[in-house]
Amino acid sequence: MSEPRPVSFRGGGFAPKSVRWIGAVVFIALIAVAEIGTQTGWISALTLPKPSDVLDTFVQLYQSGLLWKHLTPSLTRLLVGALLGVSVGISVGVLIGLFSYIRSGLVPLVAAIFPIPKIALLPLFVIWFGIDEGSKYALIAFGTFTPTVVATYGAVDNVDRTLIRMGQSFGLSWWSIVRKIVLPGAMPGILSGLRISLAIAIILLVAAEMLGAEYGIGAYILEAGSLYDLERLFVGVAILSLLGIGVSAAIGAIERYLLRWRN
Amino acid sequence: MDIHLSNISHRYDATEVMRDISLEIPSSRILCIVGPSGCGKSTLLRIIGGLERPSAGEVGQIGDPPEGCLNPLTYVFQDFALLPWRTVEGNISLVLEDHGIDGAKKQSIIADVLARTKLSDFAKALPKQLSGGMKQRVAIARALVVNPAVMLMDEPLSALDSQTRELLMDDLIALWTRTPFTAVYVTHNLAEAVRLGHQIVVLSRRPGEIREIVEIDKPLSERTFGDPDLEAPQRHLWDLMREEARAADAELIHV
């Protein structure tokens, strides 16, 4: 009999968890490096504006009241456009998920539309919907529509068929099955698709505002960029980032509420 | 209400799944269907309840479903088929809502069925909080709440561990003894078949045909775990099935 040798541990890992505050620490560290670098001259003022100057510019923007003048139209465009695109997208996605003919007819069409950079169609939308708000709503709606459709019909496809058979076996009506089994079952997939759709919506918002908008975050960034005013450029970009974080947090809250049965 | 199957045959494309099955399902009795895997017993159950169309033959109802019956042919599924986003109460409520039962009446019906299945304490729990046995109890409660004429049970205990299976068998026997219900019970477990079945239909392997119908006369409430009286019929069933089970096991699957 020889001495027992310990069995070495080889499990664990492959299970990343989100650790609180680490995200914020990374942000603060990056900004601190930029601040120290620009203060000491190690990073030249031409390469990167001082974060403190960017903050000053932001405060000025806020105090002058221009912040809301830019932000309000942007948020309205985002809301109207995304609401249109997402609601039509979910409806069409559910129809594709449920009906063979609609599926066969629309899936190739969606596949054809998906890779078109929607920005390229902006002139077309200007002709169709006018230079005003219409074309901006249309661009954002169109851009959010395709990813929402794809996510939705994928999610409907993944709804457990045994649950649907169960509904049928209890004599539930078609509409009840869709409302009480298909839609809640597809909700996780629809919401994760929504994250992508809304990020695209923000990208397209800026693109739309770079063409013919007096006010809006996009217009603000375009103006700053053409003047090479890096402080204002960075203020605009930071606002977009914050907008993205806000949207993501909002979807997170919706998920926590609608999908509380999962956690 | 009795169910009558006449000359049911079924095929998927080139594969003949079952051939010429004729069967009477008498009311207030439990009829078990056993057979080697792939003999089409679950398919037969789906055909009986109208979830699948047979290639030939017909399923007929004789007589009317009992008074207050909301869904004459009601399934209990192997994997429970509970909506994970609804509580125990909500899952039972689901099958009442479509029949226009609402408010206080619905609540009292639900409370009653939960009490009958000893689930009252779990009314607000979500399915993921429940053990497998509890989930299947909820599914059974959901089936009972619509006052079915015939319960169609598709391997209801196969996803459970053997101890839970014993407990649920006792529960089913208690429920049946209190108010006898009609059930078609598909299983591959012969011990379950002899415990719960008044009649046991043995199907041959694909294409499934009826080989024999075994009757067990001993009352359900007197049958016990490891009952010596059930040993002979269980052995008889196994003798009928052994060779076919072996052949079915060795078969290549053409999909």
Coordinates of C-alpha atoms in Angstrom, one line a residue:
Chain A
M1 CA 0.0 0.0 0.0
S2 CA 1.5 3.3 -1.0
E3 CA 0.6 6.7 0.4
P4 CA -2.6 8.2 -1.1
R5 CA -1.8 11.1 -3.4
P6 CA -4.3 13.9 -3.5
V7 CA -6.5 14.2 -6.6
S8 CA -5.8 17.6 -8.1
F9 CA -8.8 19.9 -8.8
R10 CA -9.5 20.4 -12.4
G11 CA -13.1 21.6 -12.5
G12 CA -14.4 25.1 -12.1
G13 CA -14.2 28.1 -14.4
F14 CA -16.3 28.7 -17.6
A15 CA -18.9 30.5 -15.4
P16 CA -18.3 34.2 -15.7
K17 CA -20.3 36.3 -13.2
S18 CA -20.7 40.1 -13.3
V19 CA -18.8 41.7 -10.4
R20 CA -20.2 44.9 -9.1
W21 CA -18.3 48.2 -9.7
I22 CA -15.6 46.6 -11.8
G23 CA -17.2 48.2 -14.9
A24 CA -17.2 51.6 -13.2
V25 CA -13.6 51.2 -12.1
V26 CA -12.5 50.5 -15.7
F27 CA -14.2 53.7 -16.9
I28 CA -12.7 55.8 -14.1
A29 CA -9.3 54.4 -14.7
L30 CA -9.4 55.1 -18.5
I31 CA -10.6 58.6 -17.9
A32 CA -7.9 59.1 -15.2
V33 CA -5.2 58.0 -17.5
A34 CA -6.4 60.4 -20.2
E35 CA -6.6 63.2 -17.7
I36 CA -3.1 62.7 -16.3
G37 CA -1.7 62.1 -19.7
T38 CA -3.1 65.4 -21.1
Q39 CA -2.3 67.4 -18.0
T40 CA 1.4 66.3 -18.1
G41 CA 1.6 66.7 -21.9
W42 CA 2.4 63.1 -22.3
I43 CA -0.7 63.0 -24.5
S44 CA -0.7 66.0 -26.8
A45 CA -3.8 68.2 -26.8
L46 CA -4.3 67.5 -30.5
T47 CA -4.7 63.8 -30.0
L48 CA -7.2 63.9 -27.1
P49 CA -9.0 66.6 -25.3
K50 CA -8.7 66.9 -21.6
P51 CA -11.5 65.0 -19.9
S52 CA -11.9 67.9 -17.5
D53 CA -12.4 70.3 -20.4
V54 CA -14.9 67.9 -21.9
L55 CA -16.8 68.0 -18.6
D56 CA -16.6 71.8 -18.6
T57 CA -18.0 71.9 -22.1
F58 CA -20.8 69.6 -21.0
V59 CA -21.7 71.8 -18.1
Q60 CA -21.7 74.9 -20.4
L61 CA -24.0 73.0 -22.7
Y62 CA -26.3 72.2 -19.9
Q63 CA -26.3 75.7 -18.4
S64 CA -27.0 77.3 -21.8
G65 CA -30.1 75.2 -22.0
L66 CA -28.9 73.8 -25.4
L67 CA -28.5 70.3 -24.0
W68 CA -32.3 69.8 -23.9
K69 CA -32.7 71.6 -27.2
H70 CA -30.5 68.9 -28.7
L71 CA -31.6 66.0 -26.6
T72 CA -35.4 66.4 -26.8
P73 CA -35.7 66.0 -30.6
S74 CA -33.2 63.2 -30.5
L75 CA -35.1 61.2 -27.9
T76 CA -38.4 61.9 -29.7
R77 CA -36.9 60.5 -33.0
L78 CA -35.5 57.5 -31.2
L79 CA -38.7 56.8 -29.4
V80 CA -41.0 57.2 -32.4
G81 CA -38.7 55.4 -34.8
A82 CA -37.9 52.5 -32.5
L83 CA -41.4 52.1 -31.4
L84 CA -42.6 51.9 -35.0
G85 CA -39.9 49.5 -36.1
V86 CA -40.0 47.3 -33.0
S87 CA -43.8 46.9 -33.0
V88 CA -44.1 46.2 -36.7
G89 CA -41.1 43.9 -36.4
I90 CA -42.5 41.9 -33.5
S91 CA -45.9 41.5 -35.3
V92 CA -44.3 40.4 -38.6
G93 CA -41.8 38.1 -36.7
V94 CA -44.7 36.4 -34.9
L95 CA -46.6 36.0 -38.2
I96 CA -43.5 34.5 -39.9
G97 CA -43.2 32.2 -36.9
L98 CA -46.7 31.0 -37.2
F99 CA -47.7 30.8 -40.9
S100 CA -46.0 28.8 -43.6
Y101 CA -46.9 31.1 -46.5
I102 CA -45.9 34.3 -44.7
R103 CA -42.7 32.6 -43.7
S104 CA -41.8 31.4 -47.2
G105 CA -42.6 34.7 -48.6
L106 CA -41.0 37.1 -46.1
V107 CA -37.9 35.3 -44.8
P108 CA -36.0 35.7 -48.1
L109 CA -37.2 39.3 -48.3
V110 CA -36.0 40.0 -44.8
A111 CA -32.7 38.3 -45.6
A112 CA -32.3 40.6 -48.6
I113 CA -33.1 43.8 -46.6
F114 CA -31.1 43.0 -43.6
P115 CA -27.5 43.6 -45.0
I116 CA -28.4 46.8 -46.8
P117 CA -26.8 49.7 -44.8
K118 CA -29.9 51.7 -44.1
I119 CA -27.9 54.9 -44.1
A120 CA -27.5 54.4 -47.8
L121 CA -31.2 54.6 -48.2
L122 CA -31.5 57.9 -46.4
P123 CA -31.8 60.0 -49.7
L124 CA -34.6 57.6 -50.7
F125 CA -36.4 58.2 -47.4
V126 CA -36.0 61.9 -47.8
I127 CA -37.8 61.7 -51.2
W128 CA -40.5 59.4 -49.8
F129 CA -41.1 61.0 -46.4
G130 CA -39.7 64.5 -46.7
I131 CA -36.6 66.2 -45.3
D132 CA -38.3 66.7 -41.9
E133 CA -39.0 64.2 -39.1
G134 CA -40.6 61.7 -41.4
S135 CA -37.5 60.5 -43.1
K136 CA -35.7 60.2 -39.7
Y137 CA -38.5 58.2 -38.2
A138 CA -38.5 56.0 -41.3
L139 CA -34.8 55.4 -41.2
I140 CA -34.8 54.4 -37.5
A141 CA -37.9 52.3 -37.9
F142 CA -36.6 50.5 -40.9
G143 CA -33.2 49.9 -39.2
T144 CA -34.8 48.4 -36.1
F145 CA -37.4 46.4 -38.0
T146 CA -35.1 43.8 -39.6
P147 CA -33.2 42.7 -36.5
T148 CA -36.4 42.6 -34.5
V149 CA -38.1 40.4 -37.1
V150 CA -35.2 38.0 -37.2
A151 CA -35.0 37.8 -33.4
T152 CA -38.7 37.4 -33.0
Y153 CA -39.3 34.6 -35.5
G154 CA -36.3 32.8 -34.1
A155 CA -37.8 33.1 -30.6
V156 CA -41.2 31.9 -31.8
D157 CA -39.5 28.9 -33.5
N158 CA -37.9 28.1 -30.1
V159 CA -41.1 28.0 -28.1
D160 CA -41.5 24.6 -26.7
R161 CA -43.9 22.7 -29.0
T162 CA -45.0 20.5 -26.2
L163 CA -46.5 23.5 -24.5
I164 CA -48.4 24.4 -27.7
R165 CA -49.7 20.8 -28.0
M166 CA -50.7 21.0 -24.4
G167 CA -52.7 24.2 -25.2
Q168 CA -54.4 22.5 -28.1
S169 CA -55.1 19.4 -26.1
F170 CA -57.0 21.5 -23.6
G171 CA -59.1 23.0 -26.4
L172 CA -57.6 26.5 -26.0
S173 CA -58.4 28.9 -28.9
W174 CA -55.8 29.8 -31.4
W175 CA -55.7 33.4 -30.1
S176 CA -55.3 32.1 -26.5
I177 CA -52.4 29.9 -27.5
V178 CA -50.6 32.8 -29.2
R179 CA -51.3 35.2 -26.4
K180 CA -50.7 32.9 -23.4
I181 CA -48.1 30.4 -24.7
V182 CA -46.3 31.6 -27.8
L183 CA -45.7 35.3 -26.9
P184 CA -44.5 34.7 -23.3
G185 CA -42.4 31.8 -24.5
A186 CA -40.8 33.9 -27.2
M187 CA -40.3 36.9 -24.8
P188 CA -36.7 36.1 -23.8
G189 CA -35.6 35.9 -27.4
I190 CA -37.6 39.0 -28.4
L191 CA -36.0 41.1 -25.5
S192 CA -32.5 40.0 -26.3
G193 CA -33.1 41.0 -29.9
L194 CA -34.4 44.3 -28.7
R195 CA -31.0 45.1 -27.2
I196 CA -29.4 44.8 -30.7
S197 CA -32.3 46.7 -32.4
L198 CA -32.1 49.6 -30.0
A199 CA -28.3 49.9 -30.3
I200 CA -28.8 50.1 -34.1
A201 CA -31.5 52.7 -33.5
I202 CA -29.0 55.0 -31.8
I203 CA -26.5 54.6 -34.5
L204 CA -29.1 55.4 -37.2
L205 CA -30.4 58.3 -35.1
V206 CA -27.0 60.0 -35.4
A207 CA -26.8 59.2 -39.1
A208 CA -30.2 60.7 -39.7
E209 CA -29.4 63.8 -37.8
M210 CA -26.2 64.4 -39.7
L211 CA -28.3 65.0 -42.7
G212 CA -30.6 68.0 -42.4
A213 CA -31.3 68.5 -38.8
E214 CA -30.8 71.8 -36.9
Y215 CA -31.0 70.3 -33.5
G216 CA -30.1 66.8 -32.2
I217 CA -27.1 65.0 -30.9
G218 CA -26.1 64.0 -34.4
A219 CA -26.2 67.5 -35.6
Y220 CA -24.2 68.7 -32.6
I221 CA -21.5 66.1 -33.2
L222 CA -21.4 66.8 -37.0
E223 CA -21.0 70.5 -36.2
A224 CA -18.3 69.9 -33.7
G225 CA -16.5 67.5 -36.0
S226 CA -16.4 69.9 -38.9
L227 CA -14.9 72.5 -36.7
Y228 CA -12.4 70.0 -35.2
D229 CA -13.8 71.0 -31.8
L230 CA -12.7 67.8 -30.0
E231 CA -14.2 68.8 -26.6
R232 CA -17.7 69.2 -28.1
L233 CA -17.2 66.1 -30.2
F234 CA -16.4 64.1 -27.1
V235 CA -19.4 65.6 -25.2
G236 CA -21.7 64.4 -28.0
V237 CA -20.1 61.0 -28.1
A238 CA -20.4 60.7 -24.3
I239 CA -24.1 61.6 -24.5
L240 CA -24.6 58.8 -27.0
S241 CA -22.7 56.3 -24.7
L242 CA -24.9 57.4 -21.8
L243 CA -28.0 57.0 -24.0
G244 CA -26.8 53.4 -24.9
I245 CA -26.3 52.6 -21.2
G246 CA -29.7 54.0 -20.4
V247 CA -31.4 52.0 -23.1
S248 CA -29.6 48.9 -22.0
A249 CA -30.6 49.4 -18.4
A250 CA -34.2 50.0 -19.4
I251 CA -34.3 46.7 -21.2
G252 CA -32.6 45.1 -18.2
A253 CA -35.4 46.4 -16.0
I254 CA -38.1 45.2 -18.5
E255 CA -36.4 41.8 -18.6
R256 CA -36.3 41.6 -14.8
Y257 CA -40.0 42.3 -14.7
L258 CA -41.3 40.3 -17.6
L259 CA -38.9 37.3 -17.1
R260 CA -39.0 37.2 -13.3
W261 CA -40.2 33.6 -13.7
R262 CA -36.7 32.7 -15.0
N263 CA -34.5 34.0 -12.2
Chain B
M1 CA -68.5 7.9 -22.3
D2 CA -66.7 5.1 -24.0
I3 CA -64.0 5.4 -26.7
H4 CA -64.0 3.0 -29.6
L5 CA -61.0 2.5 -31.8
S6 CA -61.7 0.8 -35.1
N7 CA -58.9 -0.5 -37.4
I8 CA -56.4 2.3 -36.6
S9 CA -53.3 2.1 -38.9
H10 CA -50.6 4.8 -39.1
R11 CA -47.5 5.4 -41.1
Y12 CA -44.9 8.1 -41.4
D13 CA -43.9 8.2 -45.0
A14 CA -42.5 4.7 -45.7
T15 CA -42.5 3.5 -42.0
E16 CA -45.5 1.7 -40.9
V17 CA -46.0 2.6 -37.2
M18 CA -49.1 0.6 -36.3
R19 CA -51.5 -1.7 -38.0
D20 CA -55.1 -2.4 -37.6
I21 CA -55.7 -1.6 -33.9
S22 CA -59.2 -2.0 -32.7
L23 CA -59.9 -1.4 -29.0
E24 CA -62.7 -0.6 -26.6
I25 CA -61.9 1.8 -23.8
P26 CA -64.6 1.2 -21.1
S27 CA -65.5 4.0 -18.8
S28 CA -64.3 4.3 -15.2
R29 CA -61.5 1.9 -15.8
I30 CA -57.8 2.4 -16.4
L31 CA -56.4 0.8 -19.5
C32 CA -52.7 0.5 -19.8
I33 CA -50.8 0.3 -23.1
V34 CA -47.4 -1.3 -22.9
G35 CA -45.0 -2.3 -25.7
P36 CA -41.4 -2.2 -26.7
S37 CA -39.9 1.2 -27.5
G38 CA -40.9 2.5 -30.9
C39 CA -44.1 0.5 -31.1
G40 CA -46.2 3.6 -31.5
K41 CA -47.9 3.6 -28.1
S42 CA -47.5 7.4 -27.6
T43 CA -48.6 7.9 -31.2
L44 CA -51.7 5.9 -30.5
L45 CA -52.4 8.1 -27.5
R46 CA -52.0 11.2 -29.6
I47 CA -54.4 9.7 -32.1
I48 CA -57.0 8.9 -29.5
G49 CA -57.0 12.5 -28.3
G50 CA -57.1 14.0 -31.7
L51 CA -53.5 15.5 -31.7
E52 CA -52.6 13.3 -34.6
R53 CA -54.5 12.0 -37.6
P54 CA -54.3 8.2 -38.2
S55 CA -53.6 7.1 -41.8
A56 CA -56.5 4.8 -41.7
G57 CA -59.3 3.9 -39.2
E58 CA -61.3 6.0 -36.8
V59 CA -61.7 6.9 -33.2
G60 CA -65.3 7.2 -32.0
Q61 CA -67.0 8.4 -28.9
I62 CA -69.9 6.4 -27.7
G63 CA -72.3 8.3 -25.5
D64 CA -72.0 11.9 -24.2
P65 CA -69.3 13.2 -21.9
P66 CA -70.4 13.7 -18.3
E67 CA -72.2 16.9 -17.1
G68 CA -69.8 19.7 -16.4
C69 CA -67.1 18.3 -18.6
L70 CA -65.0 21.0 -20.2
N71 CA -62.5 19.0 -22.1
P72 CA -63.6 15.3 -22.7
L73 CA -60.2 14.0 -23.8
T74 CA -57.5 15.4 -21.5
Y75 CA -53.8 14.6 -21.5
V76 CA -51.2 14.3 -18.8
F77 CA -47.8 14.6 -20.5
Q78 CA -44.5 12.9 -19.6
D79 CA -42.6 16.2 -19.4
F80 CA -45.5 17.9 -17.4
A81 CA -46.0 20.7 -20.0
L82 CA -46.5 23.4 -17.4
L83 CA -46.1 27.0 -18.4
P84 CA -42.9 28.1 -16.6
W85 CA -44.1 31.8 -16.4
R86 CA -47.3 30.9 -14.6
T87 CA -47.7 29.8 -11.0
V88 CA -49.3 26.5 -10.0
E89 CA -52.6 28.4 -9.7
G90 CA -52.0 30.2 -13.0
N91 CA -51.3 26.9 -14.8
I92 CA -54.6 25.5 -13.7
S93 CA -56.4 28.8 -14.4
L94 CA -55.1 28.6 -18.0
V95 CA -57.4 25.8 -18.9
L96 CA -60.4 27.4 -17.3
E97 CA -60.1 30.8 -18.8
D98 CA -61.0 29.7 -22.3
H99 CA -64.3 28.3 -21.0
G100 CA -65.4 31.6 -19.7
I101 CA -64.9 30.6 -16.1
D102 CA -63.7 33.6 -14.1
G103 CA -63.6 35.4 -10.9
A104 CA -64.8 33.8 -7.7
K105 CA -66.1 30.7 -9.4
K106 CA -62.7 30.1 -11.0
Q107 CA -60.9 30.6 -7.6
S108 CA -63.2 28.2 -5.8
I109 CA -62.7 25.5 -8.6
I110 CA -59.0 25.9 -8.4
A111 CA -58.9 25.8 -4.6
D112 CA -61.0 22.6 -4.7
V113 CA -58.8 20.8 -7.1
L114 CA -55.6 21.9 -5.3
A115 CA -57.1 20.5 -2.1
R116 CA -57.9 17.2 -3.8
T117 CA -54.4 16.8 -5.1
K118 CA -52.8 18.2 -1.8
L119 CA -51.3 21.1 -3.5
S120 CA -53.0 24.0 -1.6
D121 CA -49.7 25.1 0.0
F122 CA -48.1 25.4 -3.4
A123 CA -50.7 27.6 -5.2
K124 CA -48.4 30.6 -5.6
A125 CA -45.2 28.6 -6.5
L126 CA -43.6 28.7 -9.9
P127 CA -43.0 25.4 -11.7
K128 CA -39.2 25.7 -11.4
Q129 CA -39.5 25.8 -7.6
L130 CA -41.2 22.4 -7.6
S131 CA -39.8 18.9 -7.7
G132 CA -40.6 16.6 -10.6
G133 CA -43.2 14.8 -8.6
M134 CA -44.9 18.1 -7.6
K135 CA -44.9 19.3 -11.2
Q136 CA -46.6 16.1 -12.3
R137 CA -49.2 16.5 -9.5
V138 CA -49.9 20.0 -10.8
A139 CA -50.3 18.6 -14.3
I140 CA -52.7 16.0 -12.9
A141 CA -54.6 18.7 -11.0
R142 CA -54.8 20.7 -14.3
A143 CA -56.2 17.6 -16.0
L144 CA -58.8 16.9 -13.3
V145 CA -60.0 20.5 -13.2
V146 CA -61.7 20.2 -16.6
N147 CA -63.6 17.1 -15.5
P148 CA -62.4 14.9 -18.3
A149 CA -64.3 12.0 -19.6
V150 CA -61.1 10.2 -20.5
M151 CA -57.6 11.0 -19.1
L152 CA -54.9 10.2 -21.7
M153 CA -51.7 9.7 -19.7
D154 CA -48.5 9.5 -21.7
E155 CA -45.8 7.9 -19.5
P156 CA -46.7 10.3 -16.7
L157 CA -44.2 8.9 -14.3
S158 CA -41.3 8.2 -16.6
A159 CA -39.5 11.4 -15.9
L160 CA -39.5 10.8 -12.1
D161 CA -37.2 8.9 -9.8
S162 CA -38.5 5.5 -8.6
Q163 CA -39.4 6.7 -5.1
T164 CA -41.5 9.6 -6.4
R165 CA -43.0 7.3 -8.9
E166 CA -44.3 5.1 -6.0
L167 CA -45.7 8.1 -4.2
L168 CA -47.5 9.3 -7.3
M169 CA -48.9 5.8 -8.0
D170 CA -50.4 5.8 -4.5
D171 CA -51.9 9.2 -5.2
L172 CA -53.4 8.1 -8.5
I173 CA -54.9 5.0 -6.9
A174 CA -56.3 7.2 -4.1
L175 CA -57.8 9.6 -6.6
W176 CA -59.3 6.8 -8.7
T177 CA -60.7 5.0 -5.6
R178 CA -62.5 8.2 -4.5
T179 CA -63.9 9.0 -7.9
P180 CA -63.2 6.4 -10.6
F181 CA -62.1 8.1 -13.8
T182 CA -61.4 6.6 -17.2
A183 CA -57.8 6.6 -18.3
V184 CA -55.6 5.4 -21.0
Y185 CA -52.2 5.0 -19.5
V186 CA -49.2 4.5 -21.8
T187 CA -46.1 3.2 -20.1
H188 CA -43.0 1.1 -20.7
N189 CA -42.8 0.2 -17.1
L190 CA -44.5 -3.1 -16.4
A191 CA -44.7 -2.6 -12.7
E192 CA -46.7 0.6 -13.2
A193 CA -49.0 -1.2 -15.7
V194 CA -49.8 -4.0 -13.2
R195 CA -50.3 -1.6 -10.4
L196 CA -52.6 0.8 -12.2
G197 CA -54.2 -1.1 -15.0
H198 CA -57.6 -2.9 -15.0
Q199 CA -56.7 -4.0 -18.5
I200 CA -53.3 -4.1 -20.0
V201 CA -52.9 -3.9 -23.8
V202 CA -49.6 -5.4 -25.1
L203 CA -48.5 -4.0 -28.4
S204 CA -46.0 -5.7 -30.6
R205 CA -43.0 -3.9 -32.0
R206 CA -43.2 -1.8 -35.1
P207 CA -45.6 -2.0 -36.8
G208 CA -47.6 -2.0 -33.6
E209 CA -50.4 -4.5 -33.4
I210 CA -52.3 -5.7 -30.3
R211 CA -50.7 -9.0 -29.1
E212 CA -52.8 -9.6 -26.1
I213 CA -55.1 -7.9 -23.6
V214 CA -54.3 -8.9 -20.0
E215 CA -57.1 -8.3 -17.4
I216 CA -56.2 -7.9 -13.7
D217 CA -59.2 -8.4 -11.5
K218 CA -57.7 -7.4 -8.1
P219 CA -59.1 -4.0 -7.1
L220 CA -56.7 -1.1 -7.4
S221 CA -56.9 -0.2 -3.7
E222 CA -55.8 -3.6 -2.7
R223 CA -52.7 -3.7 -4.9
T224 CA -49.5 -2.8 -3.0
F225 CA -45.9 -2.2 -3.6
G226 CA -44.3 -5.6 -4.4
D227 CA -47.7 -7.3 -4.4
P228 CA -47.2 -11.1 -4.9
D229 CA -50.5 -11.3 -6.8
L230 CA -49.1 -9.0 -9.4
E231 CA -46.0 -10.9 -10.0
A232 CA -47.5 -13.5 -12.3
P233 CA -49.2 -11.0 -14.6
Q234 CA -46.0 -8.9 -14.7
R235 CA -43.9 -11.9 -15.6
H236 CA -46.4 -12.9 -18.2
L237 CA -46.2 -9.4 -19.7
W238 CA -42.4 -9.6 -19.7
D239 CA -42.5 -13.0 -21.4
L240 CA -44.7 -11.6 -24.1
M241 CA -42.4 -8.6 -24.6
R242 CA -38.8 -9.8 -24.0
E243 CA -37.9 -11.0 -27.5
E244 CA -39.5 -8.0 -29.1
A245 CA -37.9 -5.6 -26.7
R246 CA -34.5 -7.1 -27.5
A247 CA -35.2 -6.8 -31.3
A248 CA -36.4 -3.2 -30.9
D249 CA -33.3 -2.4 -28.9
A250 CA -31.0 -3.7 -31.7
E251 CA -32.9 -2.0 -34.4
L252 CA -31.2 0.8 -36.4
I253 CA -33.1 4.0 -36.5
H254 CA -33.9 5.3 -40.0
V255 CA -34.6 9.0 -39.8

